Amino acid sequence: MSEITPYQIAIEQLERAARIAEIDPQAIEILKHPQRVIRVSIPVRMDNGSIKVFTGYRSQHNNALGPYKGGVRYHPNVTMDEVIALSMWMTWKVSLAGLPLGGGKGGVAVNPKELSKGELERLTRGYVRAIAPFIGPDVDVPAPDVGTDAQVMAWFLDEYEKVVRATRKGVVTSKPVELGGSLGRIYSTGYGVAVITREAVKEFLEEKSPEELTVAIQGYGNVGSYTAIFLHEMGFKIVAVSDSKGGIYSKDGLDPKKVLEHKKKTRSVVGYKEAKTITNKELLELDVDILIPAALENVITSENMKNIKAKLIVEGANGPTTPEAEEYLFKEKKSLVVPDFLANAGGVIVSFFEQVQNWTWTQWSEDEVKRRLEAQMITAFKKVVDEWNRLDKKVVLRDAAMSIAVRRVADAMKLRGWY
Ligand code: NAD
C-alpha cells in the first residue's frame, strides 16, 4: 500500500508550484481540498433483468474563476482519489488556458466494454439523474474522457433536459454537432499540439524552419493522428509514428493522411508501405528533433531517459513523462518538455467555445473556431515562456506553467475574499 496515489502527486505538484511562485500558504491550503465531492449509487437494470449497482463520482475542485469543467470517465479503476486529483489538474489546465472556468472531473467505476448499448445508456441516464442537482451550464459542465464519447454526451444532455424540463444545451460539451456540438472539436487537441510545437520550435530551436526538423509521434489515435496531419501541413517532416501494435519509420518522411487511411483499413499503422517497422521503444529513442508522446502516461521514465535524443518533447498525452525523467532531460541533456496541460489544452478550449456558442444560440464556422483556438494557445504559450524567463530558465517549463495557473486561481480567490 506504499504506492503514491494520484491525489498525493497532485498535492506535491501544488506545493512545489507554491514554493516557486511564492503563493500565500492560505490559498494553497484551500486549493489542496476539492470544494465538493459527490458520490452516487447508480442502480442499472441489466439486459438479463437483474439490477446491478454502480458507483459514480463528481469532484468539483475549485470554481473561483468560473463553472467547474471536466470530463467523465468510465473505467473499472475509477476511484474517488483519482477523480479528485483529475479535477485538480483540470483547475490548472483551464486556468493556464486563460478560460473563465474552474476544475471538475467525474467518473463511474465500470468497464463500458462489458455493457450493451442499452445498459450503457441506462447507466448514463442514472448517473445524470443522481448528479443533476449539482451541475448545469453555469455550474458544472462535464465532457467525455476515457470510456465516454459524443453518444454518451447526447444521452447526458437528453436526460438532464428531462430532469430540468428546459433546453440546456450547454450542460455538456463535445456533443454531436447536430445537438449543439462545436465544429472543429474532433481535431482540436491535435491542432493545439501542432500549434504549440510550431511556437516552441520558434522559441527554443533557434528559429529552425519546419522543413529542417524531424518529428516522431507515439500514438495514432485522435491526438496523435491530427497532430501529425497538422504538423505535416505546417511543413514538418514526420519520420515515425506508432500505435499499440508497433511503429513505422521513414527517413524521407511519412504522409500522415495516407498513414491514417492505412490504419483505418488495417487497424494499425504497421504494414504501411515505404516505411520500415520499428518498436515503440525504438520510436521514443530515435534521433529526431521533436518527440510527441500522444498515447499513454509514463512512457519517458528513468528506464529510457538516457536514450532520449529529441531536444524538444511536446506532451500530447496526459502524464507521459515522469518527474525524474523530466528533470534529467532538462539538467543533463538540455532538452525541454512542453507540459501536457499546456500542449493538449486545445480540447478544453474548444469545449469552452462550445459553451459560448450554446449560451448565445450560435454556431461558429470551422475557420473561426480554428483561428480563436490558435490565438488562445499562443497566448498561453507566451505566458509560460515569459514566466520561465522571469524564473531565469532555472526550472522545467512545467513549473513555470504551474506557477501561472495556480497564481491566477489564488488571485481570484483573494479578490472574492476567500482568504
Ligand atoms: P485514442 O484512444 O484515440 O488513441 C490512443 C492511441 O494510443 C491509439 O493509436 C493506440 O493504438 C495508441 N496506444 C495504445 N497503447 C499504446 C502503447 N502501448 N504504445 C503505443 N501506442 C499505444 O486516445 P486519444 O484521445 O488520442 O488520447 C491520447 C492521450 O491524449 C491520452 O493520454 C489522453 O488522456 C490525452 N488527451 C486527449 C484529449 C482528446 O481530446 N482526445 C485531450 C487531452 C488529452
Short mmCIF file of C-alpha atoms and ligand atoms in Angstrom, two decimals:
data_model
loop_
_atom_site.label_atom_id
_atom_site.label_comp_id
_atom_site.label_asym_id
_atom_site.label_seq_id
_atom_site.Cartn_x
_atom_site.Cartn_y
_atom_site.Cartn_z
CA MET A 1 0.00 0.00 0.00
CA SER A 2 3.04 2.29 -0.17
CA GLU A 3 2.32 3.31 -3.77
CA ILE A 4 1.86 7.04 -4.21
CA THR A 5 -1.69 7.97 -5.20
CA PRO A 6 -2.69 10.47 -7.92
CA TYR A 7 -4.01 12.79 -5.21
CA GLN A 8 -0.64 12.73 -3.39
CA ILE A 9 1.11 13.54 -6.68
CA ALA A 10 -1.30 16.44 -7.27
CA ILE A 11 -0.61 17.79 -3.76
CA GLU A 12 3.16 17.54 -4.24
CA GLN A 13 2.93 19.43 -7.55
CA LEU A 14 0.83 22.12 -5.90
CA GLU A 15 3.28 22.56 -3.03
CA ARG A 16 6.18 22.80 -5.48
CA ALA A 17 4.38 25.47 -7.53
CA ALA A 18 3.55 27.32 -4.31
CA ARG A 19 7.26 27.47 -3.41
CA ILE A 20 8.35 28.59 -6.86
CA ALA A 21 5.62 31.20 -7.33
CA GLU A 22 5.63 32.28 -3.66
CA ILE A 23 1.88 31.91 -3.29
CA ASP A 24 0.14 32.65 0.02
CA PRO A 25 0.04 29.42 2.09
CA GLN A 26 -3.61 30.10 2.96
CA ALA A 27 -4.54 29.90 -0.72
CA ILE A 28 -2.59 26.67 -1.06
CA GLU A 29 -4.38 25.21 1.96
CA ILE A 30 -7.74 25.92 0.30
CA LEU A 31 -6.55 24.52 -3.05
CA LYS A 32 -5.45 21.22 -1.53
CA HIS A 33 -9.10 20.33 -0.99
CA PRO A 34 -11.85 19.93 -3.58
CA GLN A 35 -14.80 22.17 -2.77
CA ARG A 36 -17.29 19.34 -3.17
CA VAL A 37 -17.13 15.63 -3.98
CA ILE A 38 -20.33 13.83 -4.84
CA ARG A 39 -20.55 10.03 -4.55
CA VAL A 40 -23.60 8.37 -6.01
CA SER A 41 -25.02 4.86 -6.38
CA ILE A 42 -26.48 4.08 -9.77
CA PRO A 43 -28.79 1.05 -9.96
CA VAL A 44 -28.99 -0.19 -13.56
CA ARG A 45 -31.45 -2.72 -14.98
CA MET A 46 -29.23 -5.11 -16.94
CA ASP A 47 -30.38 -6.82 -20.16
CA ASN A 48 -30.92 -10.11 -18.29
CA GLY A 49 -33.42 -8.44 -15.93
CA SER A 50 -31.12 -8.23 -12.89
CA ILE A 51 -30.18 -4.99 -11.10
CA LYS A 52 -26.53 -4.01 -10.79
CA VAL A 53 -25.42 -1.04 -8.70
CA PHE A 54 -22.51 1.09 -9.97
CA THR A 55 -20.65 3.79 -8.05
CA GLY A 56 -20.13 7.21 -9.62
CA TYR A 57 -18.33 10.38 -8.54
CA ARG A 58 -18.14 14.04 -9.43
CA SER A 59 -15.38 16.13 -7.91
CA GLN A 60 -15.71 19.92 -8.04
CA HIS A 61 -12.28 21.19 -7.17
CA ASN A 62 -12.45 24.96 -7.50
CA ASN A 63 -14.80 27.48 -9.12
CA ALA A 64 -13.12 30.77 -8.25
CA LEU A 65 -12.66 31.53 -11.97
CA GLY A 66 -15.97 30.12 -13.26
CA PRO A 67 -18.13 27.00 -13.60
CA TYR A 68 -16.42 23.65 -12.99
CA LYS A 69 -15.35 21.91 -16.21
CA GLY A 70 -14.02 18.42 -16.81
CA GLY A 71 -14.69 15.03 -18.33
CA VAL A 72 -16.49 11.94 -17.10
CA ARG A 73 -14.50 8.71 -17.15
CA TYR A 74 -16.00 5.21 -17.41
CA HIS A 75 -13.27 2.81 -16.30
CA PRO A 76 -13.12 -0.12 -13.85
CA ASN A 77 -10.28 1.51 -11.85
CA VAL A 78 -12.07 4.82 -11.20
CA THR A 79 -11.73 5.82 -7.54
CA MET A 80 -12.66 8.91 -5.57
CA ASP A 81 -8.98 9.67 -5.03
CA GLU A 82 -8.26 9.60 -8.77
CA VAL A 83 -11.28 11.74 -9.64
CA ILE A 84 -10.24 14.38 -7.09
CA ALA A 85 -6.69 14.53 -8.49
CA LEU A 86 -8.00 14.79 -12.06
CA SER A 87 -10.34 17.62 -11.05
CA MET A 88 -7.41 19.50 -9.51
CA TRP A 89 -5.41 19.09 -12.73
CA MET A 90 -8.39 20.48 -14.65
CA THR A 91 -8.31 23.61 -12.45
CA TRP A 92 -4.72 24.24 -13.57
CA LYS A 93 -5.41 23.42 -17.23
CA VAL A 94 -8.34 25.81 -17.64
CA SER A 95 -6.58 28.47 -15.58
CA LEU A 96 -3.44 28.35 -17.70
CA ALA A 97 -5.53 28.45 -20.89
CA GLY A 98 -6.99 31.74 -19.66
CA LEU A 99 -10.56 30.41 -19.59
CA PRO A 100 -13.24 31.69 -17.17
CA LEU A 101 -13.73 28.15 -15.82
CA GLY A 102 -12.91 26.02 -12.81
CA GLY A 103 -11.82 22.41 -12.45
CA GLY A 104 -14.06 19.36 -12.17
CA LYS A 105 -13.98 15.68 -13.07
CA GLY A 106 -16.35 12.75 -12.87
CA GLY A 107 -16.22 9.02 -13.18
CA VAL A 108 -18.08 5.75 -12.86
CA ALA A 109 -16.32 2.53 -11.84
CA VAL A 110 -17.41 0.34 -14.76
CA ASN A 111 -15.93 -1.40 -17.77
CA PRO A 112 -18.03 0.10 -20.58
CA LYS A 113 -16.87 -2.63 -22.99
CA GLU A 114 -18.77 -5.20 -20.90
CA LEU A 115 -22.09 -3.31 -21.23
CA SER A 116 -24.57 -3.46 -24.09
CA LYS A 117 -25.53 -0.16 -25.71
CA GLY A 118 -28.83 -0.17 -23.79
CA GLU A 119 -27.08 -0.81 -20.47
CA LEU A 120 -24.61 2.00 -21.18
CA GLU A 121 -27.47 4.38 -21.93
CA ARG A 122 -29.35 3.44 -18.73
CA LEU A 123 -26.15 3.81 -16.69
CA THR A 124 -25.52 7.27 -18.17
CA ARG A 125 -29.10 8.42 -17.55
CA GLY A 126 -28.91 7.12 -13.96
CA TYR A 127 -25.63 8.95 -13.34
CA VAL A 128 -27.11 12.18 -14.72
CA ARG A 129 -30.24 11.93 -12.53
CA ALA A 130 -28.03 11.38 -9.49
CA ILE A 131 -25.76 14.40 -10.06
CA ALA A 132 -28.30 16.69 -11.80
CA PRO A 133 -28.88 18.94 -8.75
CA PHE A 134 -25.17 19.81 -8.72
CA ILE A 135 -24.46 20.53 -12.42
CA GLY A 136 -25.69 22.91 -15.14
CA PRO A 137 -24.37 25.20 -17.90
CA ASP A 138 -23.27 27.86 -15.40
CA VAL A 139 -22.50 25.48 -12.53
CA ASP A 140 -20.55 22.43 -13.71
CA VAL A 141 -20.14 21.22 -17.29
CA PRO A 142 -19.00 17.64 -17.94
CA ALA A 143 -17.48 16.29 -21.19
CA PRO A 144 -16.12 12.96 -22.49
CA ASP A 145 -12.98 11.31 -21.12
CA VAL A 146 -11.64 7.75 -21.19
CA GLY A 147 -14.53 5.35 -21.97
CA THR A 148 -17.12 8.02 -22.88
CA ASP A 149 -17.88 9.68 -26.21
CA ALA A 150 -20.25 12.00 -28.12
CA GLN A 151 -23.09 9.45 -27.91
CA VAL A 152 -22.78 9.31 -24.11
CA MET A 153 -22.88 13.14 -24.10
CA ALA A 154 -26.06 13.08 -26.24
CA TRP A 155 -27.81 10.81 -23.68
CA PHE A 156 -26.39 13.01 -20.92
CA LEU A 157 -27.90 16.16 -22.45
CA ASP A 158 -31.24 14.48 -23.09
CA GLU A 159 -31.60 13.18 -19.54
CA TYR A 160 -30.54 16.47 -17.97
CA GLU A 161 -33.06 18.40 -20.06
CA LYS A 162 -35.78 15.95 -18.98
CA VAL A 163 -34.88 16.47 -15.31
CA VAL A 164 -34.90 20.29 -15.51
CA ARG A 165 -37.70 20.38 -18.11
CA ALA A 166 -35.93 23.00 -20.24
CA THR A 167 -33.41 23.27 -23.07
CA ARG A 168 -29.92 23.38 -21.59
CA LYS A 169 -27.53 22.56 -24.43
CA GLY A 170 -24.52 23.90 -22.55
CA VAL A 171 -24.72 21.34 -19.75
CA VAL A 172 -22.16 19.12 -21.52
CA THR A 173 -19.61 19.63 -24.29
CA SER A 174 -18.24 17.51 -27.14
CA LYS A 175 -21.82 16.76 -28.09
CA PRO A 176 -22.61 15.67 -31.65
CA VAL A 177 -22.75 18.77 -33.90
CA GLU A 178 -26.48 18.10 -34.53
CA LEU A 179 -27.15 18.67 -30.82
CA GLY A 180 -25.09 21.83 -30.43
CA GLY A 181 -21.53 20.49 -30.58
CA SER A 182 -18.83 22.77 -31.97
CA LEU A 183 -17.30 22.35 -35.39
CA GLY A 184 -13.61 21.52 -35.10
CA ARG A 185 -13.87 19.79 -31.71
CA ILE A 186 -12.82 16.47 -33.22
CA TYR A 187 -9.30 17.64 -34.14
CA SER A 188 -8.93 20.48 -31.60
CA THR A 189 -6.46 18.75 -29.29
CA GLY A 190 -4.20 17.65 -32.15
CA TYR A 191 -4.38 21.07 -33.78
CA GLY A 192 -3.44 22.67 -30.47
CA VAL A 193 -0.47 20.31 -30.04
CA ALA A 194 0.71 21.23 -33.55
CA VAL A 195 0.40 24.98 -32.89
CA ILE A 196 2.30 24.67 -29.60
CA THR A 197 5.01 22.59 -31.30
CA ARG A 198 5.44 25.24 -34.00
CA GLU A 199 5.64 28.02 -31.39
CA ALA A 200 8.08 26.01 -29.23
CA VAL A 201 10.34 25.50 -32.26
CA LYS A 202 10.40 29.25 -32.90
CA GLU A 203 11.22 29.89 -29.24
CA PHE A 204 13.60 27.07 -28.36
CA LEU A 205 15.08 25.60 -31.54
CA GLU A 206 16.72 28.75 -32.85
CA GLU A 207 14.12 29.60 -35.44
CA LYS A 208 14.88 26.50 -37.50
CA SER A 209 12.37 26.09 -40.30
CA PRO A 210 9.93 23.17 -40.02
CA GLU A 211 11.42 21.57 -43.14
CA GLU A 212 14.73 21.14 -41.32
CA LEU A 213 13.16 19.33 -38.38
CA THR A 214 12.18 15.72 -37.86
CA VAL A 215 9.29 14.56 -35.67
CA ALA A 216 8.34 11.21 -34.08
CA ILE A 217 4.84 10.71 -32.65
CA GLN A 218 3.81 7.90 -30.32
CA GLY A 219 0.11 7.01 -30.63
CA TYR A 220 -2.04 7.40 -33.74
CA GLY A 221 -5.49 7.89 -32.22
CA ASN A 222 -7.38 11.16 -32.01
CA VAL A 223 -4.50 13.26 -30.68
CA GLY A 224 -1.55 11.61 -32.48
CA SER A 225 -3.08 11.42 -35.95
CA TYR A 226 -4.37 15.01 -36.04
CA THR A 227 -1.11 16.31 -34.58
CA ALA A 228 0.74 14.53 -37.41
CA ILE A 229 -1.63 15.84 -40.09
CA PHE A 230 -1.40 19.47 -38.96
CA LEU A 231 2.37 19.40 -38.40
CA HIS A 232 2.78 17.94 -41.89
CA GLU A 233 0.64 20.79 -43.27
CA MET A 234 2.94 23.24 -41.46
CA GLY A 235 5.93 21.70 -43.26
CA PHE A 236 7.45 19.44 -40.57
CA LYS A 237 8.89 16.10 -41.57
CA ILE A 238 7.08 13.30 -39.68
CA VAL A 239 9.57 10.42 -39.79
CA ALA A 240 7.93 7.98 -37.35
CA VAL A 241 4.53 7.21 -35.82
CA SER A 242 3.18 4.27 -33.81
CA ASP A 243 0.19 2.68 -32.15
CA SER A 244 -0.34 -0.17 -29.70
CA LYS A 245 0.76 -2.71 -32.36
CA GLY A 246 4.11 -1.03 -33.15
CA GLY A 247 5.62 1.80 -35.18
CA ILE A 248 6.79 2.79 -38.65
CA TYR A 249 9.80 4.84 -39.76
CA SER A 250 10.76 6.56 -43.00
CA LYS A 251 13.76 8.86 -43.12
CA ASP A 252 12.22 10.72 -46.09
CA GLY A 253 9.05 11.45 -44.14
CA LEU A 254 5.53 9.96 -43.99
CA ASP A 255 2.27 11.28 -45.43
CA PRO A 256 0.06 11.33 -42.29
CA LYS A 257 -3.26 11.28 -44.18
CA LYS A 258 -2.20 8.20 -46.14
CA VAL A 259 -0.98 6.54 -42.92
CA LEU A 260 -4.41 7.23 -41.39
CA GLU A 261 -6.16 5.66 -44.40
CA HIS A 262 -3.93 2.60 -43.97
CA LYS A 263 -4.75 2.46 -40.25
CA LYS A 264 -8.48 2.72 -40.93
CA LYS A 265 -8.24 -0.21 -43.34
CA THR A 266 -5.93 -2.47 -41.33
CA ARG A 267 -6.46 -1.13 -37.77
CA SER A 268 -2.76 -0.31 -37.38
CA VAL A 269 -0.08 1.95 -38.84
CA VAL A 270 2.18 -1.11 -39.04
CA GLY A 271 2.49 -2.51 -42.57
CA TYR A 272 2.32 0.91 -44.25
CA LYS A 273 4.29 0.68 -47.47
CA GLU A 274 7.51 2.65 -47.96
CA ALA A 275 8.26 2.56 -44.25
CA LYS A 276 10.17 0.17 -42.06
CA THR A 277 8.68 -1.35 -38.93
CA ILE A 278 10.05 -0.27 -35.55
CA THR A 279 9.03 -0.88 -31.94
CA ASN A 280 7.51 1.73 -29.63
CA LYS A 281 10.73 1.62 -27.60
CA GLU A 282 12.79 2.42 -30.70
CA LEU A 283 10.43 5.24 -31.65
CA LEU A 284 10.96 7.02 -28.33
CA GLU A 285 14.73 6.75 -28.68
CA LEU A 286 15.01 7.86 -32.32
CA ASP A 287 17.48 10.55 -33.30
CA VAL A 288 14.79 13.15 -34.07
CA ASP A 289 14.45 16.84 -33.18
CA ILE A 290 10.94 16.62 -31.76
CA LEU A 291 9.24 13.79 -29.88
CA ILE A 292 5.49 13.84 -29.25
CA PRO A 293 4.18 11.15 -26.88
CA ALA A 294 0.43 11.07 -27.66
CA ALA A 295 -0.70 7.70 -26.33
CA LEU A 296 -0.12 6.75 -22.70
CA GLU A 297 1.18 8.01 -19.39
CA ASN A 298 4.65 7.11 -18.03
CA VAL A 299 6.48 6.33 -21.27
CA ILE A 300 9.50 8.60 -20.72
CA THR A 301 10.94 7.34 -17.45
CA SER A 302 14.19 6.63 -15.59
CA GLU A 303 14.43 3.45 -17.71
CA ASN A 304 14.86 5.18 -21.06
CA MET A 305 15.65 8.86 -20.27
CA LYS A 306 19.34 8.42 -21.05
CA ASN A 307 18.48 7.22 -24.56
CA ILE A 308 16.07 10.00 -25.47
CA LYS A 309 17.65 12.18 -28.17
CA ALA A 310 14.93 14.70 -29.03
CA LYS A 311 15.70 18.26 -27.92
CA LEU A 312 12.02 19.13 -27.70
CA ILE A 313 9.33 16.88 -26.22
CA VAL A 314 5.73 18.02 -26.54
CA GLU A 315 3.30 16.11 -24.32
CA GLY A 316 0.19 15.31 -26.35
CA ALA A 317 -0.85 12.59 -23.89
CA ASN A 318 -1.54 13.22 -20.22
CA GLY A 319 1.40 12.42 -17.94
CA PRO A 320 3.80 10.73 -20.40
CA THR A 321 6.98 11.98 -18.67
CA THR A 322 7.86 11.11 -15.07
CA PRO A 323 9.18 13.98 -12.91
CA GLU A 324 12.57 12.27 -12.57
CA ALA A 325 12.95 11.89 -16.35
CA GLU A 326 11.85 15.47 -16.98
CA GLU A 327 14.43 16.81 -14.51
CA TYR A 328 17.16 14.63 -16.03
CA LEU A 329 16.35 15.68 -19.60
CA PHE A 330 16.38 19.34 -18.58
CA LYS A 331 19.55 19.29 -16.49
CA GLU A 332 21.69 16.68 -18.27
CA LYS A 333 20.53 16.86 -21.87
CA LYS A 334 19.29 20.46 -22.08
CA SER A 335 16.06 19.13 -23.57
CA LEU A 336 12.74 20.79 -22.87
CA VAL A 337 9.39 19.16 -22.16
CA VAL A 338 6.31 21.22 -23.03
CA PRO A 339 3.87 20.04 -20.34
CA ASP A 340 0.62 18.24 -21.09
CA PHE A 341 -1.72 20.77 -19.53
CA LEU A 342 -0.36 23.44 -21.89
CA ALA A 343 0.20 21.32 -25.02
CA ASN A 344 -3.07 19.36 -25.03
CA ALA A 345 -5.40 22.16 -23.85
CA GLY A 346 -6.92 22.55 -27.34
CA GLY A 347 -9.73 20.15 -26.48
CA VAL A 348 -10.92 22.02 -23.43
CA ILE A 349 -10.53 25.37 -25.18
CA VAL A 350 -12.88 24.30 -27.96
CA SER A 351 -15.18 22.81 -25.32
CA PHE A 352 -15.36 26.29 -23.85
CA PHE A 353 -16.10 27.68 -27.34
CA GLU A 354 -18.94 25.15 -27.50
CA GLN A 355 -20.31 26.54 -24.22
CA VAL A 356 -20.11 30.08 -25.61
CA GLN A 357 -21.95 29.05 -28.79
CA ASN A 358 -24.62 27.30 -26.70
CA TRP A 359 -25.08 30.31 -24.41
CA THR A 360 -25.51 32.59 -27.43
CA TRP A 361 -27.51 30.17 -29.63
CA THR A 362 -24.96 30.48 -32.42
CA GLN A 363 -22.72 28.20 -34.49
CA TRP A 364 -19.27 29.44 -35.41
CA SER A 365 -17.63 28.45 -38.69
CA GLU A 366 -14.79 25.96 -38.57
CA ASP A 367 -12.35 28.70 -39.60
CA GLU A 368 -13.46 30.88 -36.72
CA VAL A 369 -13.01 28.03 -34.21
CA LYS A 370 -9.51 27.31 -35.53
CA ARG A 371 -8.49 30.95 -35.56
CA ARG A 372 -9.65 31.54 -31.99
CA LEU A 373 -8.10 28.27 -30.78
CA GLU A 374 -4.75 29.18 -32.30
CA ALA A 375 -4.81 32.64 -30.69
CA GLN A 376 -5.70 31.22 -27.27
CA MET A 377 -2.97 28.56 -27.43
CA ILE A 378 -0.31 31.09 -28.48
CA THR A 379 -1.28 33.45 -25.63
CA ALA A 380 -0.95 30.62 -23.08
CA PHE A 381 2.39 29.55 -24.54
CA LYS A 382 3.79 33.11 -24.42
CA LYS A 383 2.73 33.47 -20.78
CA VAL A 384 4.66 30.31 -19.91
CA VAL A 385 7.77 31.48 -21.77
CA ASP A 386 7.62 34.88 -20.00
CA GLU A 387 7.30 33.22 -16.61
CA TRP A 388 10.13 30.79 -17.43
CA ASN A 389 12.35 33.75 -18.37
CA ARG A 390 11.31 35.52 -15.15
CA LEU A 391 12.48 32.42 -13.26
CA ASP A 392 15.84 32.68 -15.09
CA LYS A 393 15.17 29.46 -17.03
CA LYS A 394 16.25 27.55 -13.94
CA VAL A 395 13.16 25.35 -13.64
CA VAL A 396 11.41 22.96 -16.01
CA LEU A 397 8.69 24.51 -18.17
CA ARG A 398 6.04 22.63 -16.16
CA ASP A 399 6.99 24.58 -13.03
CA ALA A 400 6.59 27.90 -14.86
CA ALA A 401 3.22 26.80 -16.25
CA MET A 402 2.01 25.59 -12.84
CA SER A 403 3.07 28.88 -11.24
CA ILE A 404 0.90 30.88 -13.64
CA ALA A 405 -2.06 28.54 -13.32
CA VAL A 406 -2.06 28.40 -9.52
CA ARG A 407 -1.42 32.13 -9.12
CA ARG A 408 -4.41 33.02 -11.33
CA VAL A 409 -6.75 30.90 -9.19
CA ALA A 410 -5.21 32.19 -5.94
CA ASP A 411 -5.68 35.80 -7.11
CA ALA A 412 -9.34 35.14 -7.96
CA MET A 413 -9.92 33.60 -4.52
CA LYS A 414 -8.24 36.59 -2.86
CA LEU A 415 -10.47 39.05 -4.71
CA ARG A 416 -13.51 37.03 -3.65
CA GLY A 417 -12.36 37.27 -0.04
CA TRP A 418 -11.86 33.52 0.45
CA TYR A 419 -8.65 34.15 2.36
P1 NAD B 1 -7.12 7.34 -28.60
O1 NAD B 1 -7.71 6.17 -27.91
O2 NAD B 1 -7.86 7.95 -29.73
O3 NAD B 1 -5.65 6.96 -29.16
C1 NAD B 1 -4.68 6.36 -28.40
C2 NAD B 1 -3.57 5.86 -29.30
O4 NAD B 1 -2.53 5.31 -28.49
C3 NAD B 1 -4.00 4.75 -30.26
O5 NAD B 1 -3.38 4.93 -31.52
C4 NAD B 1 -3.44 3.48 -29.59
O6 NAD B 1 -3.17 2.44 -30.51
C5 NAD B 1 -2.17 4.03 -29.01
N1 NAD B 1 -1.61 3.18 -27.96
C6 NAD B 1 -2.27 2.48 -27.00
N2 NAD B 1 -1.39 1.76 -26.29
C7 NAD B 1 -0.17 2.01 -26.79
C8 NAD B 1 1.13 1.56 -26.50
N3 NAD B 1 1.34 0.68 -25.51
N4 NAD B 1 2.16 2.05 -27.22
C9 NAD B 1 1.94 2.94 -28.22
N5 NAD B 1 0.73 3.37 -28.57
C10 NAD B 1 -0.31 2.93 -27.86
O7 NAD B 1 -6.82 8.40 -27.46
P2 NAD B 1 -6.58 9.98 -27.62
O8 NAD B 1 -7.89 10.68 -27.44
O9 NAD B 1 -5.76 10.23 -28.82
O10 NAD B 1 -5.74 10.28 -26.29
C11 NAD B 1 -4.34 10.05 -26.21
C12 NAD B 1 -3.78 10.75 -24.98
O11 NAD B 1 -4.08 12.14 -25.05
C13 NAD B 1 -4.35 10.30 -23.63
O12 NAD B 1 -3.35 10.43 -22.67
C14 NAD B 1 -5.45 11.31 -23.38
O13 NAD B 1 -5.75 11.43 -21.99
C15 NAD B 1 -4.78 12.56 -23.89
N6 NAD B 1 -5.71 13.66 -24.22
C16 NAD B 1 -6.67 13.52 -25.16
C17 NAD B 1 -7.51 14.58 -25.47
C18 NAD B 1 -8.54 14.49 -26.55
O14 NAD B 1 -9.19 15.50 -26.83
N7 NAD B 1 -8.72 13.33 -27.20
C19 NAD B 1 -7.37 15.81 -24.78
C20 NAD B 1 -6.36 15.93 -23.82
C21 NAD B 1 -5.55 14.84 -23.55
#
